Coordinates of C-alpha atoms in Angstrom, one line a residue:
X950 CA -16.8 -228.9 147.4
X951 CA -13.4 -227.9 148.3
X952 CA -13.4 -225.3 151.4
X953 CA -10.7 -223.5 153.0
X954 CA -11.7 -221.8 156.4
X955 CA -9.2 -218.9 157.8
X956 CA -8.6 -218.1 161.4
X957 CA -7.2 -216.1 163.9
X958 CA -7.4 -213.0 163.1
X959 CA -7.4 -209.9 165.4
X960 CA -6.0 -206.9 166.7
X961 CA -2.7 -206.8 168.1
X962 CA 0.1 -204.4 169.0
X963 CA 3.6 -204.0 166.8
X964 CA 5.8 -206.1 168.0
X965 CA 3.7 -208.5 168.9
X966 CA 2.9 -212.3 167.7
X967 CA -0.5 -214.0 165.8
X968 CA -0.9 -217.6 164.4
X969 CA -3.4 -218.1 162.0
X970 CA -5.2 -221.6 160.6
X971 CA -6.3 -222.5 157.2
X972 CA -9.1 -225.7 158.0
X973 CA -9.5 -227.6 155.0
X974 CA -12.4 -229.8 154.1
X975 CA -13.7 -231.2 150.7
X976 CA -10.0 -232.3 149.8
X977 CA -7.0 -234.3 151.2
X978 CA -4.4 -231.6 152.0
X979 CA -1.3 -234.1 151.1
X980 CA -1.6 -233.0 147.6
X981 CA -1.5 -229.6 148.0
X982 CA 0.7 -226.9 148.2
X983 CA -0.6 -224.3 150.3
X984 CA 0.0 -220.5 150.1
X985 CA -0.6 -218.0 152.5
X986 CA -1.8 -214.6 150.4
X987 CA -2.9 -210.7 152.4
X988 CA -4.3 -207.6 150.9
X989 CA -3.8 -204.5 152.7
X990 CA -5.7 -201.3 152.2
X991 CA -5.5 -200.0 148.8
X992 CA -2.9 -202.9 148.1
X993 CA -3.2 -205.7 145.4
X994 CA -3.1 -209.3 147.0
X995 CA 0.5 -210.5 147.5
X996 CA 2.2 -213.9 148.3
X997 CA 3.4 -213.9 151.9
X998 CA 4.4 -217.9 152.2
X999 CA 4.1 -220.9 150.5
X1000 CA 5.0 -224.9 151.5
X1001 CA 5.0 -227.4 148.9
X1002 CA 2.8 -230.4 148.9
X1003 CA 5.7 -232.8 150.3
X1004 CA 6.7 -230.0 153.0
X1005 CA 10.1 -229.7 151.7
X1006 CA 9.7 -226.4 149.5
X1007 CA 9.1 -223.3 151.9
X1008 CA 9.0 -219.7 150.8
X1009 CA 8.8 -216.2 152.3
X1010 CA 8.1 -213.1 151.1
X1011 CA 11.4 -210.7 151.8
X1012 CA 8.8 -208.9 154.0
X1013 CA 8.0 -211.6 156.8
X1014 CA 11.6 -213.6 155.9
X1015 CA 12.7 -214.4 159.4
X1016 CA 9.2 -213.3 161.4
X1017 CA 6.9 -215.5 159.8
X1018 CA 6.6 -219.6 160.0
X1019 CA 4.6 -221.4 158.2
X1020 CA 3.7 -225.0 158.6
X1021 CA 1.2 -227.9 157.8
X1022 CA -0.1 -230.6 159.7
X1023 CA -2.0 -233.5 156.7
X1024 CA -3.8 -235.3 159.6
X1025 CA -5.3 -232.1 160.3
X1026 CA -6.2 -230.8 156.4
X1027 CA -4.8 -227.8 158.7
X1028 CA -2.1 -224.9 157.3
X1029 CA -0.7 -222.4 159.5
X1030 CA 0.8 -219.1 159.8
X1031 CA 2.7 -218.2 163.0
X1032 CA 3.4 -214.6 162.7
X1033 CA 5.9 -212.6 165.2
X1034 CA 7.5 -209.0 165.4
X1035 CA 4.4 -207.5 163.7
X1036 CA 4.2 -204.4 162.5
X1037 CA 1.7 -201.7 161.4
X1038 CA 2.6 -202.8 157.5
X1039 CA 1.4 -205.8 158.2
X1040 CA -1.7 -205.2 158.4
X1041 CA -4.1 -207.0 156.0
X1042 CA -6.9 -209.3 155.3
X1043 CA -5.1 -212.7 155.1
X1044 CA -6.1 -215.4 152.6
X1045 CA -4.7 -219.3 152.5
X1046 CA -5.0 -220.7 149.1
X1047 CA -4.3 -224.5 147.4
X1048 CA -2.6 -225.3 144.1
X1049 CA -0.9 -228.1 142.8
X1050 CA 2.4 -227.9 141.5
X1051 CA 4.9 -230.9 140.4
X1052 CA 7.6 -232.0 142.7
X1053 CA 6.5 -230.8 145.4
X1054 CA 7.4 -226.9 144.5
X1055 CA 5.4 -223.8 145.7
X1056 CA 5.8 -220.3 144.7
X1057 CA 4.0 -217.4 145.9
X1058 CA 4.8 -214.4 142.9
X1059 CA 1.7 -215.5 141.2
X1060 CA -1.7 -215.9 142.2
X1061 CA -3.3 -217.5 139.1
X1062 CA -2.2 -221.1 140.1
X1063 CA -4.0 -221.3 143.0
X1064 CA -7.1 -223.1 142.7
X1065 CA -9.3 -222.7 145.9
X1066 CA -8.9 -219.5 148.1
X1067 CA -10.7 -219.0 151.6
X1068 CA -12.7 -215.8 153.0
X1069 CA -9.3 -214.3 154.6
X1070 CA -9.2 -213.4 158.5
X1071 CA -8.1 -209.6 159.5
X1072 CA -5.1 -209.0 160.7
X1073 CA -4.4 -205.3 162.0
X1074 CA -1.7 -204.2 163.8
X1075 CA -1.9 -200.9 165.5
X1076 CA -1.2 -199.8 169.7

């Protein structure tokens, strides 16, 4: 059984930083693309960032580009999302998810390709 467990959420002041982790069990991470998604209050779930299985394809939403950094450590079966210069509009539940794409690709525009999801971790940006 594949399980994804996110951690690292919490309350952070505007301009602050937060590092999220996603630990995967039940599968080896190296064959999967990893996506980070978020769902803010009253909003639909949206893609934040993804990294392909080979680690060479990376994408960010325009909202977080330049502020967030995605990474993966296959040896630890863990993915990370480093979040800097946080804004109140970044407040959301953050989810990690796994998908299989050919040629090491990844996408954040569509949720459907992602087969496995974590339960999410709340990030609240407020002063």
